[in-house]
mmCIF file of C-alpha atoms and ligand atoms in Angstrom:
data_model
loop_
_atom_site.group_PDB
_atom_site.id
_atom_site.type_symbol
_atom_site.label_atom_id
_atom_site.label_comp_id
_atom_site.label_asym_id
_atom_site.label_seq_id
_atom_site.Cartn_x
_atom_site.Cartn_y
_atom_site.Cartn_z
ATOM 1 C CA UNK A 116 -103.429 19.709 -33.908
ATOM 2 C CA UNK A 117 -104.231 23.559 -34.673
ATOM 3 C CA UNK A 118 -104.845 26.020 -32.069
ATOM 4 C CA UNK A 119 -108.406 26.843 -31.770
ATOM 5 C CA UNK A 120 -109.687 30.187 -31.595
ATOM 6 C CA UNK A 121 -113.168 32.002 -30.988
ATOM 7 C CA UNK A 122 -114.010 35.197 -32.724
ATOM 8 C CA UNK A 123 -116.312 37.709 -30.546
ATOM 9 C CA UNK A 124 -118.181 40.690 -32.968
ATOM 10 C CA UNK A 125 -119.365 43.345 -30.630
ATOM 11 C CA UNK A 126 -122.261 45.686 -31.810
ATOM 12 C CA UNK A 127 -122.355 48.643 -29.704
ATOM 13 C CA UNK A 128 -126.108 49.898 -30.270
ATOM 14 C CA UNK A 129 -129.246 49.532 -28.337
ATOM 15 C CA UNK A 130 -132.737 50.749 -28.885
ATOM 16 C CA UNK A 131 -132.307 52.332 -25.786
ATOM 17 C CA UNK A 132 -130.306 52.142 -22.294
ATOM 18 C CA UNK A 133 -131.394 49.814 -19.815
ATOM 19 C CA UNK A 134 -131.119 51.493 -16.348
ATOM 20 C CA UNK A 135 -128.609 48.556 -14.625
ATOM 21 C CA UNK A 136 -126.655 48.219 -17.872
ATOM 22 C CA UNK A 137 -123.304 49.196 -17.866
ATOM 23 C CA UNK A 138 -122.389 47.351 -21.092
ATOM 24 C CA UNK A 139 -120.179 49.429 -23.979
ATOM 25 C CA UNK A 140 -123.547 50.149 -25.506
ATOM 26 C CA UNK A 141 -125.208 53.555 -26.680
ATOM 27 C CA UNK A 142 -128.606 53.899 -27.346
ATOM 28 C CA UNK A 143 -127.885 56.164 -30.467
ATOM 29 C CA UNK A 144 -129.638 55.143 -33.806
ATOM 30 C CA UNK A 145 -126.676 53.570 -35.930
ATOM 31 C CA UNK A 146 -126.459 55.679 -39.100
ATOM 32 C CA UNK A 147 -123.595 54.055 -41.052
ATOM 33 C CA UNK A 148 -124.272 50.096 -40.256
ATOM 34 C CA UNK A 149 -122.781 49.035 -44.085
ATOM 35 C CA UNK A 150 -119.339 51.382 -43.818
ATOM 36 C CA UNK A 151 -118.997 49.722 -40.146
ATOM 37 C CA UNK A 152 -119.564 46.165 -41.001
ATOM 38 C CA UNK A 153 -116.822 47.076 -43.783
ATOM 39 C CA UNK A 154 -114.236 48.267 -41.292
ATOM 40 C CA UNK A 155 -115.062 44.980 -39.169
ATOM 41 C CA UNK A 156 -114.389 42.839 -42.189
ATOM 42 C CA UNK A 157 -110.983 44.550 -42.289
ATOM 43 C CA UNK A 158 -110.357 43.991 -38.705
ATOM 44 C CA UNK A 159 -110.887 40.577 -39.243
ATOM 45 C CA UNK A 160 -108.396 40.651 -42.016
ATOM 46 C CA UNK A 161 -106.262 42.294 -39.766
ATOM 47 C CA UNK A 162 -106.488 39.663 -37.130
ATOM 48 C CA UNK A 163 -106.148 36.901 -39.426
ATOM 49 C CA UNK A 164 -102.744 38.012 -40.608
ATOM 50 C CA UNK A 165 -101.496 37.724 -36.580
ATOM 51 C CA UNK A 166 -103.420 34.222 -36.515
ATOM 52 C CA UNK A 167 -103.827 32.477 -39.794
ATOM 53 C CA UNK A 168 -102.718 28.803 -39.013
ATOM 54 C CA UNK A 169 -105.303 28.842 -36.190
ATOM 55 C CA UNK A 170 -108.899 27.136 -36.681
ATOM 56 C CA UNK A 171 -112.009 28.652 -35.896
ATOM 57 C CA UNK A 172 -114.004 26.678 -33.145
ATOM 58 C CA UNK A 173 -117.115 29.409 -32.393
ATOM 59 C CA UNK A 174 -117.853 32.978 -33.564
ATOM 60 C CA UNK A 175 -120.267 35.067 -31.069
ATOM 61 C CA UNK A 176 -122.263 38.182 -31.928
ATOM 62 C CA UNK A 177 -122.577 39.770 -28.518
ATOM 63 C CA UNK A 178 -123.378 43.924 -27.411
ATOM 64 C CA UNK A 179 -124.849 45.353 -27.580
ATOM 65 C CA UNK A 180 -127.733 44.216 -29.313
ATOM 66 C CA UNK A 181 -126.499 42.493 -32.081
ATOM 67 C CA UNK A 182 -129.562 41.244 -33.726
ATOM 68 C CA UNK A 183 -129.916 45.136 -34.719
ATOM 69 C CA UNK A 184 -127.918 44.236 -37.108
ATOM 70 C CA UNK A 185 -129.430 43.639 -40.619
ATOM 71 C CA UNK A 186 -129.323 39.390 -41.442
ATOM 72 C CA UNK A 187 -127.095 40.095 -44.766
ATOM 73 C CA UNK A 188 -124.464 41.968 -42.790
ATOM 74 C CA UNK A 189 -124.328 39.241 -40.194
ATOM 75 C CA UNK A 190 -123.932 37.023 -43.066
ATOM 76 C CA UNK A 191 -121.440 39.002 -44.815
ATOM 77 C CA UNK A 192 -118.735 38.518 -40.957
ATOM 78 C CA UNK A 193 -119.954 35.041 -41.075
ATOM 79 C CA UNK A 194 -118.681 34.680 -44.438
ATOM 80 C CA UNK A 195 -115.569 37.000 -44.133
ATOM 81 C CA UNK A 196 -114.500 34.575 -41.054
ATOM 82 C CA UNK A 197 -115.059 31.478 -43.324
ATOM 83 C CA UNK A 198 -113.397 32.714 -46.217
ATOM 84 C CA UNK A 199 -110.431 33.754 -43.899
ATOM 85 C CA UNK A 200 -109.703 30.978 -41.536
ATOM 86 C CA UNK A 201 -110.288 27.210 -41.574
ATOM 87 C CA UNK A 202 -113.310 26.574 -39.182
ATOM 88 C CA UNK A 203 -114.036 23.694 -37.271
ATOM 89 C CA UNK A 204 -116.864 21.610 -38.813
ATOM 90 C CA UNK A 205 -119.159 22.102 -35.364
ATOM 91 C CA UNK A 206 -118.535 25.754 -35.463
ATOM 92 C CA UNK A 207 -120.765 27.267 -33.297
ATOM 93 C CA UNK A 208 -122.327 30.636 -34.230
ATOM 94 C CA UNK A 209 -124.173 32.756 -31.519
ATOM 95 C CA UNK A 210 -125.912 35.659 -31.622
ATOM 96 C CA UNK A 211 -127.411 37.798 -28.656
ATOM 97 C CA UNK A 212 -131.171 38.628 -29.618
ATOM 98 C CA UNK A 213 -133.373 41.146 -27.867
ATOM 99 C CA UNK A 214 -137.212 39.458 -27.820
ATOM 100 C CA UNK A 215 -138.529 42.621 -29.488
ATOM 101 C CA UNK A 216 -137.547 41.672 -33.457
ATOM 102 C CA UNK A 217 -136.366 44.859 -35.155
ATOM 103 C CA UNK A 218 -138.201 43.098 -38.335
ATOM 104 C CA UNK A 219 -140.770 40.171 -38.908
ATOM 105 C CA UNK A 220 -139.210 36.694 -39.701
ATOM 106 C CA UNK A 221 -135.923 38.046 -37.933
ATOM 107 C CA UNK A 222 -135.010 34.798 -36.409
ATOM 108 C CA UNK A 223 -135.390 32.858 -39.575
ATOM 109 C CA UNK A 224 -133.460 35.326 -41.291
ATOM 110 C CA UNK A 225 -130.709 34.993 -38.519
ATOM 111 C CA UNK A 226 -130.450 31.058 -39.360
ATOM 112 C CA UNK A 227 -130.630 31.207 -42.935
ATOM 113 C CA UNK A 228 -127.611 33.834 -42.529
ATOM 114 C CA UNK A 229 -125.432 31.190 -40.391
ATOM 115 C CA UNK A 230 -126.489 31.471 -37.047
ATOM 116 C CA UNK A 231 -126.760 28.063 -35.189
ATOM 117 C CA UNK A 232 -127.107 29.147 -31.675
ATOM 118 C CA UNK A 233 -129.473 32.096 -30.156
ATOM 119 C CA UNK A 234 -129.547 33.733 -27.208
ATOM 120 C CA UNK A 235 -132.402 35.727 -26.248
ATOM 121 C CA UNK A 236 -132.087 38.451 -23.781
ATOM 122 C CA UNK A 237 -135.572 37.727 -21.927
ATOM 123 C CA UNK A 238 -134.328 39.253 -18.025
ATOM 124 C CA UNK A 239 -137.615 38.688 -16.270
ATOM 125 C CA UNK A 240 -141.214 36.892 -16.955
ATOM 126 C CA UNK A 241 -143.158 39.205 -15.639
ATOM 127 C CA UNK A 242 -144.313 43.180 -16.981
ATOM 128 C CA UNK A 243 -144.300 44.418 -14.072
ATOM 129 C CA UNK A 244 -140.371 43.418 -13.730
ATOM 130 C CA UNK A 245 -140.168 44.038 -17.551
ATOM 131 C CA UNK A 246 -140.669 47.527 -16.743
ATOM 132 C CA UNK A 247 -138.464 48.128 -13.923
ATOM 133 C CA UNK A 248 -135.715 47.012 -15.691
ATOM 134 C CA UNK A 249 -136.511 49.321 -18.371
ATOM 135 C CA UNK A 250 -136.953 46.349 -21.074
ATOM 136 C CA UNK A 251 -138.865 47.545 -24.256
ATOM 137 C CA UNK A 252 -140.808 43.809 -24.508
ATOM 138 C CA UNK A 253 -143.730 42.398 -22.709
ATOM 139 C CA UNK A 254 -143.842 38.704 -21.288
ATOM 140 C CA UNK A 255 -146.181 38.016 -24.038
ATOM 141 C CA UNK A 256 -143.699 39.155 -26.565
ATOM 142 C CA UNK A 257 -140.726 37.427 -24.892
ATOM 143 C CA UNK A 258 -142.907 34.208 -24.676
ATOM 144 C CA UNK A 259 -143.615 34.565 -28.314
ATOM 145 C CA UNK A 260 -139.799 35.047 -29.624
ATOM 146 C CA UNK A 261 -138.941 31.694 -27.019
ATOM 147 C CA UNK A 262 -141.293 29.877 -29.485
ATOM 148 C CA UNK A 263 -139.835 31.129 -32.552
ATOM 149 C CA UNK A 264 -136.394 30.205 -31.148
ATOM 150 C CA UNK A 265 -136.854 26.874 -30.469
ATOM 151 C CA UNK A 266 -138.609 26.423 -33.486
ATOM 152 C CA UNK A 267 -135.783 27.456 -35.555
ATOM 153 C CA UNK A 268 -132.900 27.105 -33.817
ATOM 154 C CA UNK A 269 -131.330 23.898 -32.071
ATOM 155 C CA UNK A 270 -129.054 25.444 -29.855
ATOM 156 C CA UNK A 271 -130.793 28.320 -27.898
ATOM 157 C CA UNK A 272 -130.725 30.296 -24.608
ATOM 158 C CA UNK A 273 -132.458 32.848 -22.255
ATOM 159 C CA UNK A 274 -131.146 35.350 -20.034
ATOM 160 C CA UNK A 275 -132.678 36.495 -17.181
ATOM 161 C CA UNK A 276 -131.790 38.370 -14.197
ATOM 162 C CA UNK A 277 -132.571 37.589 -10.470
ATOM 163 C CA UNK A 278 -132.609 38.974 -7.073
ATOM 164 C CA UNK A 279 -134.680 41.788 -8.320
ATOM 165 C CA UNK A 280 -134.896 44.227 -5.223
ATOM 166 C CA UNK A 281 -138.359 43.495 -3.404
ATOM 167 C CA UNK A 282 -138.417 39.875 -5.494
ATOM 168 C CA UNK A 283 -139.433 37.348 -2.962
ATOM 169 C CA UNK A 284 -137.980 33.482 -3.283
ATOM 170 C CA UNK A 285 -141.499 32.360 -4.289
ATOM 171 C CA UNK A 286 -141.774 34.936 -6.749
ATOM 172 C CA UNK A 287 -137.948 33.404 -8.279
ATOM 173 C CA UNK A 288 -138.828 29.663 -7.972
ATOM 174 C CA UNK A 289 -142.047 30.354 -10.047
ATOM 175 C CA UNK A 290 -140.000 32.121 -12.710
ATOM 176 C CA UNK A 291 -137.266 29.459 -12.437
ATOM 177 C CA UNK A 292 -139.554 26.678 -13.231
ATOM 178 C CA UNK A 293 -141.290 28.763 -16.194
ATOM 179 C CA UNK A 294 -138.032 29.067 -17.844
ATOM 180 C CA UNK A 295 -137.149 25.347 -17.415
ATOM 181 C CA UNK A 296 -140.449 24.678 -19.275
ATOM 182 C CA UNK A 297 -139.703 26.174 -22.625
ATOM 183 C CA UNK A 298 -137.245 23.095 -23.020
ATOM 184 C CA UNK A 299 -134.226 25.427 -23.926
ATOM 185 C CA UNK A 300 -130.641 23.750 -24.237
ATOM 186 C CA UNK A 301 -129.415 26.562 -21.785
ATOM 187 C CA UNK A 302 -130.011 29.052 -19.148
ATOM 188 C CA UNK A 303 -128.215 31.950 -18.275
ATOM 189 C CA UNK A 304 -128.940 33.384 -14.622
ATOM 190 C CA UNK A 305 -127.546 36.788 -13.550
ATOM 191 C CA UNK A 306 -127.499 38.144 -9.786
ATOM 192 C CA UNK A 307 -128.683 42.075 -10.787
ATOM 193 C CA UNK A 308 -125.689 44.136 -9.688
ATOM 194 C CA UNK A 309 -126.051 47.812 -9.282
ATOM 195 C CA UNK A 310 -123.410 49.338 -11.619
ATOM 196 C CA UNK A 311 -121.620 52.837 -11.090
ATOM 197 C CA UNK A 312 -122.955 55.346 -13.351
ATOM 198 C CA UNK A 313 -126.044 53.539 -14.304
ATOM 199 C CA UNK A 314 -129.504 54.992 -13.535
ATOM 200 C CA UNK A 315 -130.067 52.981 -11.207
ATOM 201 C CA UNK A 316 -126.645 53.950 -9.331
ATOM 202 C CA UNK A 317 -128.059 57.525 -9.653
ATOM 203 C CA UNK A 318 -131.529 56.884 -8.348
ATOM 204 C CA UNK A 319 -130.177 54.947 -5.180
ATOM 205 C CA UNK A 320 -131.337 51.656 -5.946
ATOM 206 C CA UNK A 321 -130.197 48.773 -3.702
ATOM 207 C CA UNK A 322 -129.196 45.570 -4.442
ATOM 208 C CA UNK A 323 -131.696 43.136 -2.889
ATOM 209 C CA UNK A 324 -129.931 41.608 0.833
ATOM 210 C CA UNK A 325 -127.100 39.800 0.323
ATOM 211 C CA UNK A 326 -128.583 36.727 2.329
ATOM 212 C CA UNK A 327 -131.730 36.352 0.418
ATOM 213 C CA UNK A 328 -129.729 37.055 -2.815
ATOM 214 C CA UNK A 329 -127.348 33.840 -1.743
ATOM 215 C CA UNK A 330 -130.694 31.967 -0.792
ATOM 216 C CA UNK A 331 -132.181 32.941 -4.582
ATOM 217 C CA UNK A 332 -128.877 31.012 -5.853
ATOM 218 C CA UNK A 333 -128.666 28.521 -3.869
ATOM 219 C CA UNK A 334 -132.069 27.213 -4.910
ATOM 220 C CA UNK A 335 -131.336 27.866 -8.745
ATOM 221 C CA UNK A 336 -128.738 25.381 -8.369
ATOM 222 C CA UNK A 337 -129.762 22.666 -6.496
ATOM 223 C CA UNK A 338 -133.120 22.881 -8.890
ATOM 224 C CA UNK A 339 -131.592 23.261 -12.425
ATOM 225 C CA UNK A 340 -129.020 20.580 -11.437
ATOM 226 C CA UNK A 341 -132.185 18.340 -11.082
ATOM 227 C CA UNK A 342 -134.290 19.634 -13.920
ATOM 228 C CA UNK A 343 -131.611 18.831 -16.565
ATOM 229 C CA UNK A 344 -129.430 22.223 -16.455
ATOM 230 C CA UNK A 345 -126.446 20.929 -14.594
ATOM 231 C CA UNK A 346 -124.199 24.305 -13.679
ATOM 232 C CA UNK A 347 -121.020 24.593 -15.401
ATOM 233 C CA UNK A 348 -120.450 28.051 -14.727
ATOM 234 C CA UNK A 349 -121.258 30.037 -11.835
ATOM 235 C CA UNK A 350 -124.153 32.324 -13.816
ATOM 236 C CA UNK A 351 -124.564 29.120 -16.695
ATOM 237 C CA UNK A 352 -126.610 26.008 -16.972
ATOM 238 C CA UNK A 353 -127.274 22.980 -19.403
ATOM 239 C CA UNK A 354 -125.236 22.436 -22.955
ATOM 240 C CA UNK A 355 -122.204 24.423 -22.637
ATOM 241 C CA UNK A 356 -121.725 27.624 -25.120
ATOM 242 C CA UNK A 357 -118.017 26.368 -26.667
ATOM 243 C CA UNK A 358 -117.278 30.165 -27.358
ATOM 244 C CA UNK A 359 -117.771 31.595 -23.479
ATOM 245 C CA UNK A 360 -115.746 28.323 -22.305
ATOM 246 C CA UNK A 361 -113.102 29.413 -24.527
ATOM 247 C CA UNK A 362 -112.567 32.599 -22.415
ATOM 248 C CA UNK A 363 -112.762 30.326 -19.164
ATOM 249 C CA UNK A 364 -110.353 28.119 -20.109
ATOM 250 C CA UNK A 365 -107.749 30.403 -22.063
ATOM 251 C CA UNK A 366 -108.170 29.737 -24.943
ATOM 252 C CA UNK A 367 -107.662 32.530 -27.872
ATOM 253 C CA UNK A 368 -110.138 35.058 -29.082
ATOM 254 C CA UNK A 369 -109.776 37.492 -31.676
ATOM 255 C CA UNK A 370 -112.719 40.404 -30.869
ATOM 256 C CA UNK A 371 -113.246 43.153 -33.317
ATOM 257 C CA UNK A 372 -115.769 46.152 -32.944
ATOM 258 C CA UNK A 373 -115.776 49.367 -30.358
ATOM 259 C CA UNK A 374 -116.300 47.136 -27.233
ATOM 260 C CA UNK A 375 -114.291 43.829 -28.196
ATOM 261 C CA UNK A 376 -111.423 42.601 -26.694
ATOM 262 C CA UNK A 377 -109.269 39.999 -27.459
ATOM 263 C CA UNK A 378 -106.465 37.049 -26.609
ATOM 264 C CA UNK A 379 -103.621 36.082 -28.935
ATOM 265 C CA UNK A 380 -100.234 34.123 -28.867
ATOM 266 C CA UNK A 381 -97.756 35.946 -31.189
ATOM 267 C CA UNK A 382 -94.178 33.856 -31.146
ATOM 268 C CA UNK A 383 -94.825 31.818 -28.000
ATOM 269 C CA UNK A 384 -95.985 35.526 -26.421
ATOM 270 C CA UNK A 385 -99.640 36.501 -25.134
ATOM 271 C CA UNK A 386 -101.241 39.479 -26.641
ATOM 272 C CA UNK A 387 -104.511 41.655 -24.938
ATOM 273 C CA UNK A 388 -105.850 43.242 -27.692
ATOM 274 C CA UNK A 389 -108.467 46.350 -27.712
ATOM 275 C CA UNK A 390 -109.961 48.224 -30.684
ATOM 276 C CA UNK A 391 -108.648 49.483 -32.875
ATOM 277 C CA UNK A 392 -106.152 47.087 -33.561
ATOM 278 C CA UNK A 393 -103.976 47.800 -30.092
ATOM 279 C CA UNK A 394 -101.628 44.849 -28.905
ATOM 280 C CA UNK A 395 -100.498 45.174 -25.667
ATOM 281 C CA UNK A 396 -98.225 41.701 -24.295
ATOM 282 C CA UNK A 397 -99.147 40.482 -21.240
ATOM 283 C CA UNK A 398 -96.040 39.325 -18.046
ATOM 284 C CA UNK A 399 -96.390 35.612 -16.990
ATOM 285 C CA UNK A 400 -97.773 37.511 -14.141
ATOM 286 C CA UNK A 401 -100.801 39.492 -15.655
ATOM 287 C CA UNK A 402 -101.635 36.129 -17.481
ATOM 288 C CA UNK A 403 -101.652 33.907 -14.439
ATOM 289 C CA UNK A 404 -103.960 35.501 -12.791
ATOM 290 C CA UNK A 405 -106.554 36.090 -15.210
ATOM 291 C CA UNK A 406 -106.280 32.251 -15.612
ATOM 292 C CA UNK A 407 -107.526 32.361 -12.142
ATOM 293 C CA UNK A 408 -109.910 34.796 -12.384
ATOM 294 C CA UNK A 409 -111.627 32.979 -15.406
ATOM 295 C CA UNK A 410 -110.737 29.307 -14.515
ATOM 296 C CA UNK A 411 -112.411 28.924 -11.246
ATOM 297 C CA UNK A 412 -115.450 30.518 -12.440
ATOM 298 C CA UNK A 413 -116.157 27.049 -13.844
ATOM 299 C CA UNK A 414 -116.801 23.657 -11.934
ATOM 300 C CA UNK A 415 -114.622 22.116 -14.056
ATOM 301 C CA UNK A 416 -111.641 24.186 -12.710
ATOM 302 C CA UNK A 417 -108.182 24.501 -13.532
ATOM 303 C CA UNK A 418 -106.015 22.158 -14.693
ATOM 304 C CA UNK A 419 -102.461 22.571 -13.193
ATOM 305 C CA UNK A 420 -100.452 21.384 -15.800
ATOM 306 C CA UNK A 421 -102.680 23.228 -18.641
ATOM 307 C CA UNK A 422 -102.038 26.550 -16.134
ATOM 308 C CA UNK A 423 -97.897 26.603 -16.406
ATOM 309 C CA UNK A 424 -98.249 25.554 -20.091
ATOM 310 C CA UNK A 425 -100.379 29.109 -20.614
ATOM 311 C CA UNK A 426 -98.754 31.086 -18.467
ATOM 312 C CA UNK A 427 -95.321 30.141 -17.783
ATOM 313 C CA UNK A 428 -95.359 29.572 -14.027
ATOM 314 C CA UNK A 429 -95.667 26.631 -11.693
ATOM 315 C CA UNK A 430 -99.820 26.890 -9.807
ATOM 316 C CA UNK A 431 -98.713 25.851 -6.763
ATOM 317 C CA UNK A 432 -95.617 28.337 -6.152
ATOM 318 C CA UNK A 433 -97.794 30.909 -7.615
ATOM 319 C CA UNK A 434 -100.557 31.198 -5.496
ATOM 320 C CA UNK A 435 -100.687 31.537 -1.721
ATOM 321 C CA UNK A 436 -100.248 27.776 -0.814
ATOM 322 C CA UNK A 437 -101.257 28.748 2.744
ATOM 323 C CA UNK A 438 -105.008 29.821 1.924
ATOM 324 C CA UNK A 439 -105.130 27.472 -0.424
ATOM 325 C CA UNK A 440 -105.479 24.827 2.114
ATOM 326 C CA UNK A 441 -107.522 26.707 4.169
ATOM 327 C CA UNK A 442 -110.002 27.470 1.628
ATOM 328 C CA UNK A 443 -109.900 23.568 0.784
ATOM 329 C CA UNK A 444 -110.588 22.904 4.336
ATOM 330 C CA UNK A 445 -113.496 24.932 4.398
ATOM 331 C CA UNK A 446 -114.861 23.021 1.543
ATOM 332 C CA UNK A 447 -114.854 26.112 -0.913
ATOM 333 C CA UNK A 448 -112.304 24.375 -3.166
ATOM 334 C CA UNK A 449 -111.257 20.911 -4.135
ATOM 335 C CA UNK A 450 -107.524 20.820 -4.840
ATOM 336 C CA UNK A 451 -105.573 18.056 -6.172
ATOM 337 C CA UNK A 452 -102.307 17.599 -7.810
ATOM 338 C CA UNK A 453 -104.234 17.606 -11.257
ATOM 339 C CA UNK A 454 -107.055 20.626 -10.771
ATOM 340 C CA UNK A 455 -107.980 22.927 -8.496
ATOM 341 C CA UNK A 456 -112.036 23.653 -8.433
ATOM 342 C CA UNK A 457 -114.531 25.602 -6.475
ATOM 343 C CA UNK A 458 -117.241 23.537 -4.974
ATOM 344 C CA UNK A 459 -120.651 25.032 -5.607
ATOM 345 C CA UNK A 460 -120.304 26.561 -2.005
ATOM 346 C CA UNK A 461 -117.290 28.304 -3.240
ATOM 347 C CA UNK A 462 -118.875 29.872 -5.953
ATOM 348 C CA UNK A 463 -120.762 31.882 -3.778
ATOM 349 C CA UNK A 464 -117.918 33.648 -2.492
ATOM 350 C CA UNK A 465 -115.580 33.557 -5.291
ATOM 351 C CA UNK A 466 -114.007 36.775 -5.351
ATOM 352 C CA UNK A 467 -112.701 35.843 -1.637
ATOM 353 C CA UNK A 468 -111.206 32.803 -3.143
ATOM 354 C CA UNK A 469 -109.338 34.468 -6.185
ATOM 355 C CA UNK A 470 -108.458 37.853 -3.716
ATOM 356 C CA UNK A 471 -106.951 34.667 -1.132
ATOM 357 C CA UNK A 472 -105.322 32.723 -3.861
ATOM 358 C CA UNK A 473 -103.855 35.518 -5.535
ATOM 359 C CA UNK A 474 -102.415 37.786 -2.753
HETATM 360 C C1 SAM B 90 -124.574 41.879 -23.035
HETATM 361 S S1 SAM B 90 -125.683 41.803 -21.990
HETATM 362 C C2 SAM B 90 -127.117 41.895 -23.464
HETATM 363 C C3 SAM B 90 -127.579 40.639 -24.149
HETATM 364 C C4 SAM B 90 -128.887 41.768 -24.815
HETATM 365 N N1 SAM B 90 -128.473 43.003 -25.831
HETATM 366 C C5 SAM B 90 -130.305 41.971 -23.738
HETATM 367 O O1 SAM B 90 -130.088 43.152 -23.425
HETATM 368 O O2 SAM B 90 -130.683 41.161 -24.157
HETATM 369 C C6 SAM B 90 -125.927 39.828 -21.468
HETATM 370 C C7 SAM B 90 -126.847 40.361 -20.375
HETATM 371 O O3 SAM B 90 -125.615 40.333 -19.228
HETATM 372 C C8 SAM B 90 -127.037 40.416 -18.545
HETATM 373 N N2 SAM B 90 -126.941 41.979 -17.430
HETATM 374 C C9 SAM B 90 -126.574 43.041 -18.026
HETATM 375 N N3 SAM B 90 -126.198 44.099 -16.940
HETATM 376 C C10 SAM B 90 -126.270 43.293 -15.409
HETATM 377 C C11 SAM B 90 -126.828 43.725 -14.400
HETATM 378 N N4 SAM B 90 -126.542 44.962 -14.231
HETATM 379 N N5 SAM B 90 -126.602 42.569 -13.310
HETATM 380 C C12 SAM B 90 -127.210 41.538 -13.945
HETATM 381 N N6 SAM B 90 -127.468 41.109 -15.045
HETATM 382 C C13 SAM B 90 -127.009 42.120 -15.972
HETATM 383 C C14 SAM B 90 -128.391 40.668 -18.869
HETATM 384 O O4 SAM B 90 -128.806 39.228 -18.373
HETATM 385 C C15 SAM B 90 -127.555 40.425 -20.100
HETATM 386 O O5 SAM B 90 -128.678 39.675 -20.705
HETATM 387 S S1 SF4 B 91 -129.003 45.187 -21.332
HETATM 388 FE FE1 SF4 B 91 -128.753 44.735 -23.521
HETATM 389 S S2 SF4 B 91 -130.042 46.068 -23.996
HETATM 390 FE FE2 SF4 B 91 -130.235 46.841 -22.178
HETATM 391 S S3 SF4 B 91 -128.502 48.351 -22.570
HETATM 392 FE FE3 SF4 B 91 -127.484 46.706 -22.302
HETATM 393 S S4 SF4 B 91 -127.057 45.559 -23.840
HETATM 394 FE FE4 SF4 B 91 -128.300 47.096 -24.528
#
């Protein structure tokens, strides 16, 4: 069986900068798109030379706002990947889109270009909160985009941000019910975090109080688990995104674009890659820590045998066993000889679990 990899393509441009966002992105217009795409293709060729026996199982266009890329350039990038590597017959090709299309027929054009999974950044389902979040779309545009996406694609998702300041649980419950009514395959739900150096942080906007946010999270888990969207990751529900699962399971991936990073095996060593074409070998310790940080985000958890194959260290010897047993007795994790996984209660305090295990 060939080693499978994902390809992440990062587009660092947006129409405007949202006040909560600290992702690598700029509100400047891209004036040399064709030239940049050519560089991306050359970077793909370079990474292919390091991973030519691998099989691609997913491509993910993320951002920034990759729906600003011309569809013919999206097609060019997909064609470059598929002509360089062998690809899985069920390859997942996702793109993150903002609802207000930069041109008519955007979603049809993206489908023709080769995208087969569309993820829409909706963020809120009322105009007042969309405005507060600094989004450039209105609710009517969001609803229209959802309708188009569910018409043109078989695999689709939306992102919503909750635990907004002053948001009441009743309002969130209403939005969640509405989100379920769209008939999407997948829903991503993120608690608003106030990131350093964002406009929200500079304005002194405070995150929702911890207990209120936890109440919303618990409701979200229960509601979605009983309405056709089983939780599989801390913020993700429904039919799993193959590409993102690759990150959480410690699979290799190639990243191109200014804000992209990657993980590639070369001669049984694991390298972290960053733009432009920088490679740094990870130590077993570093690799083990990231496998725990990523692997505990998914409810499936970490397979201990797989873990030791991936980093060369024994799981039970690497972690703090005393703390592991305490976490298990508190019903925050389930620990067996084969696996360790977080409970739904544990997902609420994941940072503490990771800290305890790795210290
Ligand atoms: C790469 S970002 C953006 C994708 C796309 N440009 C958009 O805005 O719709 C992916 C998701 O992260 C979430 N996100 C970004 N910043 C956040 C924050 N500070 N708190 C919570 N969620 C956040 C948003 O839901 C966003 O859709
Ligand atoms: S949330 Fe999306 S659209 Fe807004 S600045 Fe971040 S990447 Fe750009």
